[in-house]
């Protein structure tokens, strides 16, 4: 059995692969400080490790939610920049056409001037030759049609230029709004990440390890509760060919660091990992977990099969990939690595299937 498969089995069973470590339960005092004063509550400013855990996790969850807002604003900005570029190209084309039409109109005006300013119809009736008269009728009609066609094209081209100007103005306004939203979201993300990292940095080394074990313990408890429902008997075990390729890609990223906003190949955030995995499988999916939840086909959790994406929390702020045996692979948060975890270790919002037909 491979390491990844063994780890998945451990997660699915809700068991711990490491020995238990004591930590302060909610409302209980922490252990007494060791010889170096490392295990006490001084580094946490009087908070229990449980309180630190709750605050740190809350900050990371909020940062992850804001990250989706940031990524969505960034995608909108990219689309709007492309739309503005497309409009600009259309304006250049229309301006060239307008210049050509004006040149033709000028040539027609000069021809009329050389004819003494007399309308073509008047010159036609003054012609005494019947053959020339008939030929002149045909030419006059063609000339009239050409004049009307030119005037119509000039009007339509000018209307198109006016529309382009309005569209460009609207797109610039949307672009400004997207930029403002992106800047605001990034500021909020960095503020929350910095706050969480400051909290963790104040912990002594052994306290940071106990915090990690506390996170694992809570995840195991949630996973065990989820498995107690009997859901493992109902879950699918066979991936499609495309889903299998996505799972293989995700497994190959195990151990790589979580980095905010990263989409590989060396670091990932949660939705960056799932997007790249499905891209490697041959299917393009949205960048953010919220957009993955909104746009991809939804399936019942009980019908989940390897390769499906599990969306977590009510705001769809986290995503992992189901890999079978009740386990999933995800990029958890800053300071952690891409890992295998229990599929039920966090509150499940729902499941989406990128290769659903």
Coordinates of C-alpha atoms in Angstrom, one line a residue:
X1 CA 0.0 0.0 0.0
X2 CA 1.4 3.5 -0.9
X3 CA 2.0 6.2 1.7
X4 CA -0.8 8.3 0.2
X5 CA -3.2 5.4 0.3
X6 CA -2.2 4.5 3.9
X7 CA -2.7 8.0 5.0
X8 CA -6.1 8.2 3.3
X9 CA -7.1 5.1 5.2
X10 CA -6.0 6.5 8.5
X11 CA -8.0 9.7 7.8
X12 CA -11.0 7.7 6.6
X13 CA -11.1 5.7 9.8
X14 CA -10.7 8.9 11.9
X15 CA -7.6 7.5 13.7
X16 CA -4.4 9.3 14.7
X17 CA -1.1 8.4 13.3
X18 CA 0.7 10.2 16.1
X19 CA 0.6 9.9 19.9
X20 CA -1.8 12.0 21.8
X21 CA -0.5 15.2 23.5
X22 CA -2.1 17.0 26.4
X23 CA -3.5 20.4 25.9
X24 CA -5.9 22.7 27.7
X25 CA -9.5 21.9 27.0
X26 CA -12.0 24.7 26.7
X27 CA -12.4 26.3 30.1
X28 CA -9.5 24.4 31.7
X29 CA -6.1 25.8 32.6
X30 CA -3.2 24.8 30.5
X31 CA -0.4 22.5 31.7
X32 CA 2.2 24.0 34.0
X33 CA 5.2 25.6 32.4
X34 CA 8.2 23.4 31.8
X35 CA 11.7 24.2 32.9
X36 CA 12.0 26.8 30.2
X37 CA 8.5 28.2 30.8
X38 CA 7.5 27.0 27.3
X39 CA 4.2 25.2 27.9
X40 CA 2.4 27.8 29.9
X41 CA -0.1 30.4 28.8
X42 CA 2.3 33.4 28.9
X43 CA 3.0 33.4 25.1
X44 CA -0.7 33.4 24.3
X45 CA -1.5 36.5 26.4
X46 CA -3.6 34.6 28.9
X47 CA -5.6 32.8 26.3
X48 CA -6.0 29.0 26.4
X49 CA -4.7 27.1 23.4
X50 CA -8.3 26.4 22.5
X51 CA -9.0 30.1 22.3
X52 CA -5.9 30.8 20.3
X53 CA -6.9 27.9 17.9
X54 CA -10.4 29.4 17.5
X55 CA -9.1 32.9 16.8
X56 CA -6.4 31.7 14.4
X57 CA -8.7 29.4 12.5
X58 CA -11.4 32.1 12.3
X59 CA -8.8 34.6 10.9
X60 CA -7.7 32.1 8.3
X61 CA -11.3 31.2 7.3
X62 CA -12.1 34.9 6.9
X63 CA -8.9 35.5 4.9
X64 CA -9.8 32.5 2.7
X65 CA -13.2 33.9 2.1
X66 CA -11.7 37.3 1.3
X67 CA -9.3 35.5 -1.1
X68 CA -12.2 34.3 -3.1
X69 CA -13.4 37.9 -3.4
X70 CA -10.0 39.0 -4.4
X71 CA -9.6 36.3 -7.0
X72 CA -13.1 37.0 -8.4
X73 CA -12.3 40.7 -8.7
X74 CA -9.0 39.9 -10.4
X75 CA -10.8 37.7 -12.9
X76 CA -13.3 40.4 -13.6
X77 CA -10.5 42.9 -14.0
X78 CA -8.8 40.7 -16.5
X79 CA -12.0 40.2 -18.5
X80 CA -12.7 43.9 -18.5
X81 CA -9.2 44.7 -19.6
X82 CA -9.7 42.3 -22.5
X83 CA -13.1 43.9 -23.3
X84 CA -11.5 47.3 -23.4
X85 CA -8.8 46.1 -25.7
X86 CA -11.4 44.5 -28.0
X87 CA -13.3 47.8 -28.1
X88 CA -10.1 49.8 -28.8
X89 CA -9.3 47.5 -31.8
X90 CA -12.9 47.9 -33.1
X91 CA -12.6 51.7 -32.8
X92 CA -9.4 51.7 -34.8
X93 CA -11.0 49.6 -37.5
X94 CA -14.1 51.9 -37.5
X95 CA -11.9 55.0 -37.7
X96 CA -10.0 53.6 -40.6
X97 CA -13.3 52.8 -42.4
X98 CA -14.6 56.3 -41.6
X99 CA -11.5 57.9 -43.0
X100 CA -12.0 55.9 -46.2
X101 CA -15.6 56.8 -46.5
X102 CA -14.9 60.5 -45.9
X103 CA -12.3 60.3 -48.7
X104 CA -14.8 58.9 -51.1
X105 CA -17.4 61.5 -50.1
X106 CA -14.8 64.2 -50.7
X107 CA -14.1 62.7 -54.2
X108 CA -17.8 62.8 -55.0
X109 CA -18.1 66.4 -53.9
X110 CA -15.1 67.4 -56.0
X111 CA -16.6 65.6 -59.1
X112 CA -19.8 67.5 -58.6
X113 CA -17.9 70.8 -58.3
X114 CA -16.0 70.0 -61.6
X115 CA -19.4 69.5 -63.2
X116 CA -20.3 73.1 -62.4
X117 CA -22.4 72.2 -59.4
X118 CA -25.2 71.1 -61.7
X119 CA -27.1 68.0 -60.5
X120 CA -26.5 64.9 -62.6
X121 CA -30.2 64.7 -63.4
X122 CA -30.2 68.2 -64.9
X123 CA -27.2 67.5 -67.1
X124 CA -28.9 64.2 -68.2
X125 CA -32.0 66.0 -69.6
X126 CA -29.8 68.6 -71.4
X127 CA -28.1 65.8 -73.4
X128 CA -29.6 65.6 -76.9
X129 CA -28.3 62.1 -77.8
X130 CA -30.9 59.4 -77.0
X131 CA -28.2 56.7 -76.6
X132 CA -26.2 58.8 -74.3
X133 CA -29.5 59.7 -72.5
X134 CA -30.3 56.0 -71.8
X135 CA -26.8 55.3 -70.7
X136 CA -26.9 58.4 -68.5
X137 CA -30.1 57.2 -66.8
X138 CA -28.4 54.0 -65.8
X139 CA -25.3 55.8 -64.6
X140 CA -27.4 58.4 -62.7
X141 CA -29.3 55.6 -60.9
X142 CA -26.0 53.9 -59.9
X143 CA -24.6 57.2 -58.8
X144 CA -27.6 57.9 -56.7
X145 CA -27.5 54.5 -55.1
X146 CA -23.8 54.9 -54.4
X147 CA -24.4 58.3 -52.8
X148 CA -27.2 56.9 -50.6
X149 CA -25.1 53.8 -49.7
X150 CA -22.1 56.0 -48.8
X151 CA -24.2 58.3 -46.6
X152 CA -25.8 55.2 -44.9
X153 CA -22.4 53.7 -44.2
X154 CA -21.1 57.0 -42.9
X155 CA -24.1 57.2 -40.5
X156 CA -23.7 53.5 -39.4
X157 CA -20.0 53.9 -38.8
X158 CA -20.5 57.0 -36.8
X159 CA -23.2 55.3 -34.7
X160 CA -20.8 52.4 -34.1
X161 CA -18.1 54.7 -33.0
X162 CA -20.6 56.4 -30.6
X163 CA -21.5 52.9 -29.2
X164 CA -17.9 52.0 -28.8
X165 CA -17.3 55.2 -26.8
X166 CA -20.2 54.4 -24.5
X167 CA -19.1 50.8 -24.0
X168 CA -15.5 51.8 -23.3
X169 CA -16.7 54.3 -20.7
X170 CA -18.8 51.7 -19.0
X171 CA -16.0 49.1 -19.1
X172 CA -13.6 51.6 -17.6
X173 CA -16.0 52.3 -14.7
X174 CA -16.4 48.5 -14.1
X175 CA -12.7 48.1 -14.3
X176 CA -12.2 50.9 -11.7
X177 CA -14.7 49.1 -9.4
X178 CA -13.0 45.8 -9.8
X179 CA -9.7 47.3 -9.0
X180 CA -11.1 48.9 -5.9
X181 CA -12.7 45.7 -4.7
X182 CA -9.5 43.8 -5.4
X183 CA -7.4 46.3 -3.5
X184 CA -9.8 46.3 -0.6
X185 CA -10.0 42.4 -0.5
X186 CA -6.2 42.1 -0.6
X187 CA -5.8 44.6 2.2
X188 CA -8.3 42.7 4.3
X189 CA -6.6 39.3 3.5
X190 CA -3.1 40.6 4.4
X191 CA -4.4 42.1 7.6
X192 CA -6.0 38.9 8.8
X193 CA -3.1 36.7 7.7
X194 CA -0.7 39.0 9.6
X195 CA -2.8 38.9 12.7
X196 CA -3.0 35.0 12.6
X197 CA 0.7 34.7 12.0
X198 CA 1.5 37.1 14.9
X199 CA -0.7 35.0 17.2
X200 CA 1.1 31.8 16.1
X201 CA 4.6 33.4 16.3
X202 CA 4.1 34.3 19.9
X203 CA 3.6 30.6 20.8
X204 CA 6.6 28.6 22.0
X205 CA 7.7 25.8 19.8
X206 CA 6.0 23.1 21.9
X207 CA 2.8 25.2 22.0
X208 CA 2.8 25.5 18.2
X209 CA 3.1 21.7 18.0
X210 CA 0.2 21.3 20.5
X211 CA -1.8 23.7 18.4
X212 CA -1.2 21.5 15.4
X213 CA -2.3 18.5 17.4
X214 CA -5.4 20.3 18.5
X215 CA -6.3 21.0 14.9
X216 CA -5.8 17.4 14.0
X217 CA -7.8 16.2 17.0
X218 CA -10.8 18.4 16.0
X219 CA -10.5 17.2 12.4
X220 CA -10.5 13.6 13.6
X221 CA -13.6 14.2 15.8
X222 CA -15.5 15.7 12.9
X223 CA -14.4 12.9 10.5
X224 CA -15.5 10.2 13.0
X225 CA -18.9 11.8 13.5
X226 CA -19.3 12.0 9.7
X227 CA -18.3 8.4 9.3
X228 CA -20.7 7.3 12.0
X229 CA -23.6 8.2 9.7
X230 CA -22.6 5.2 7.6
X231 CA -21.9 7.3 4.5
X232 CA -18.7 5.4 3.6
X233 CA -21.0 2.5 2.5
X234 CA -22.7 4.7 -0.1
X235 CA -19.7 6.6 -1.6
X236 CA -18.5 5.7 -5.0
X237 CA -15.0 4.3 -5.4
X238 CA -14.5 4.4 -9.1
X239 CA -13.3 7.6 -10.8
X240 CA -13.7 8.4 -14.4
X241 CA -10.6 8.5 -16.6
X242 CA -10.5 12.3 -16.3
X243 CA -11.3 12.2 -12.6
X244 CA -8.5 9.7 -12.0
X245 CA -6.0 12.0 -13.8
X246 CA -7.1 14.9 -11.5
X247 CA -6.6 12.7 -8.4
X248 CA -3.2 11.6 -9.6
X249 CA -2.1 15.2 -10.1
X250 CA -3.4 16.2 -6.6
X251 CA -1.5 13.2 -5.0
X252 CA 1.7 14.3 -6.7
X253 CA 1.4 17.7 -4.9
X254 CA 1.4 16.3 -1.4
X255 CA 3.8 18.0 0.9
X256 CA 3.9 21.3 -1.1
X257 CA 3.4 24.5 0.9
X258 CA 0.2 26.4 1.0
X259 CA 0.8 30.0 -0.3
X260 CA -2.0 32.6 -0.5
X261 CA -3.0 33.1 -4.2
X262 CA -0.7 30.4 -5.5
X263 CA -1.7 28.1 -8.4
X264 CA 1.5 25.9 -8.6
X265 CA 3.7 24.4 -9.6
X266 CA 5.5 24.6 -6.3
X267 CA 2.9 26.1 -4.0
X268 CA -0.9 26.3 -3.9
X269 CA -3.9 27.7 -2.2
X270 CA -7.0 25.5 -1.9
X271 CA -8.8 26.4 -5.1
X272 CA -5.5 26.8 -7.0
X273 CA -4.8 23.2 -6.3
X274 CA -8.2 21.9 -7.5
X275 CA -8.1 24.1 -10.6
X276 CA -4.6 22.9 -11.6
X277 CA -5.5 19.3 -11.0
X278 CA -8.5 19.4 -13.3
X279 CA -6.6 21.4 -15.8
X280 CA -4.0 18.6 -15.9
X281 CA -6.9 16.2 -16.4
X282 CA -8.1 18.2 -19.4
X283 CA -11.0 20.2 -18.0
X284 CA -10.9 23.9 -17.3
X285 CA -12.7 25.0 -14.2
X286 CA -13.2 28.3 -12.4
X287 CA -10.4 29.7 -10.2
X288 CA -12.1 30.2 -6.9
X289 CA -13.9 27.8 -4.6
X290 CA -17.0 30.1 -4.6
X291 CA -17.1 30.1 -8.4
X292 CA -16.5 26.3 -8.5
X293 CA -19.5 25.9 -6.3
X294 CA -21.6 28.3 -8.3
X295 CA -20.8 27.1 -11.8
X296 CA -19.9 23.4 -11.7
X297 CA -22.6 20.7 -11.7
X298 CA -23.7 19.7 -8.2
X299 CA -24.1 16.1 -7.1
X300 CA -25.3 14.5 -3.8
X301 CA -22.6 14.0 -1.2
X302 CA -23.7 10.3 -1.1
X303 CA -23.0 10.0 -4.8
X304 CA -19.5 11.4 -4.4
X305 CA -16.7 9.7 -6.3
X306 CA -12.9 10.3 -6.6
X307 CA -12.1 13.5 -8.5
X308 CA -15.2 15.3 -7.2
X309 CA -14.7 18.6 -5.4
X310 CA -16.0 19.0 -1.9
X311 CA -16.9 22.6 -1.0
X312 CA -16.7 23.6 2.6
X313 CA -18.3 26.2 4.9
X314 CA -21.4 28.2 4.3
X315 CA -19.6 30.8 2.3
X316 CA -17.9 28.2 0.0
X317 CA -14.5 29.5 1.1
X318 CA -12.6 26.2 1.0
X319 CA -12.4 23.3 -1.4
X320 CA -10.7 19.8 -1.4
X321 CA -10.7 16.9 -3.8
X322 CA -12.3 13.6 -2.9
X323 CA -9.8 10.7 -3.5
X324 CA -11.8 7.8 -2.1
X325 CA -12.0 5.8 1.2
X326 CA -13.7 8.8 2.9
X327 CA -10.6 11.0 2.3
X328 CA -9.8 14.1 0.4
X329 CA -6.6 16.1 -0.6
X330 CA -6.5 19.8 0.0
X331 CA -4.2 22.8 0.7
X332 CA -5.3 23.7 4.2
X333 CA -3.9 27.2 5.1
X334 CA -0.7 29.2 5.5
X335 CA 1.9 27.4 7.5
X336 CA 0.6 24.0 6.3
X337 CA 1.2 21.7 3.4
X338 CA -0.9 20.0 0.8
X339 CA -2.2 16.9 2.7
X340 CA -4.6 14.1 2.9
X341 CA -7.5 14.7 5.4
X342 CA -10.9 13.2 6.2
X343 CA -13.5 14.4 3.7
X344 CA -15.8 15.1 6.7
X345 CA -13.3 16.9 8.8
X346 CA -14.9 20.3 8.0
X347 CA -18.5 21.4 7.5
X348 CA -19.5 20.3 4.0
X349 CA -21.6 22.7 1.9
X350 CA -21.8 20.4 -1.1
X351 CA -20.1 18.5 -3.8
X352 CA -19.5 19.5 -7.5
X353 CA -18.4 17.3 -10.4
X354 CA -16.3 19.0 -13.1
X355 CA -16.7 16.1 -15.6
X356 CA -20.4 15.6 -15.2
X357 CA -22.2 15.1 -18.5

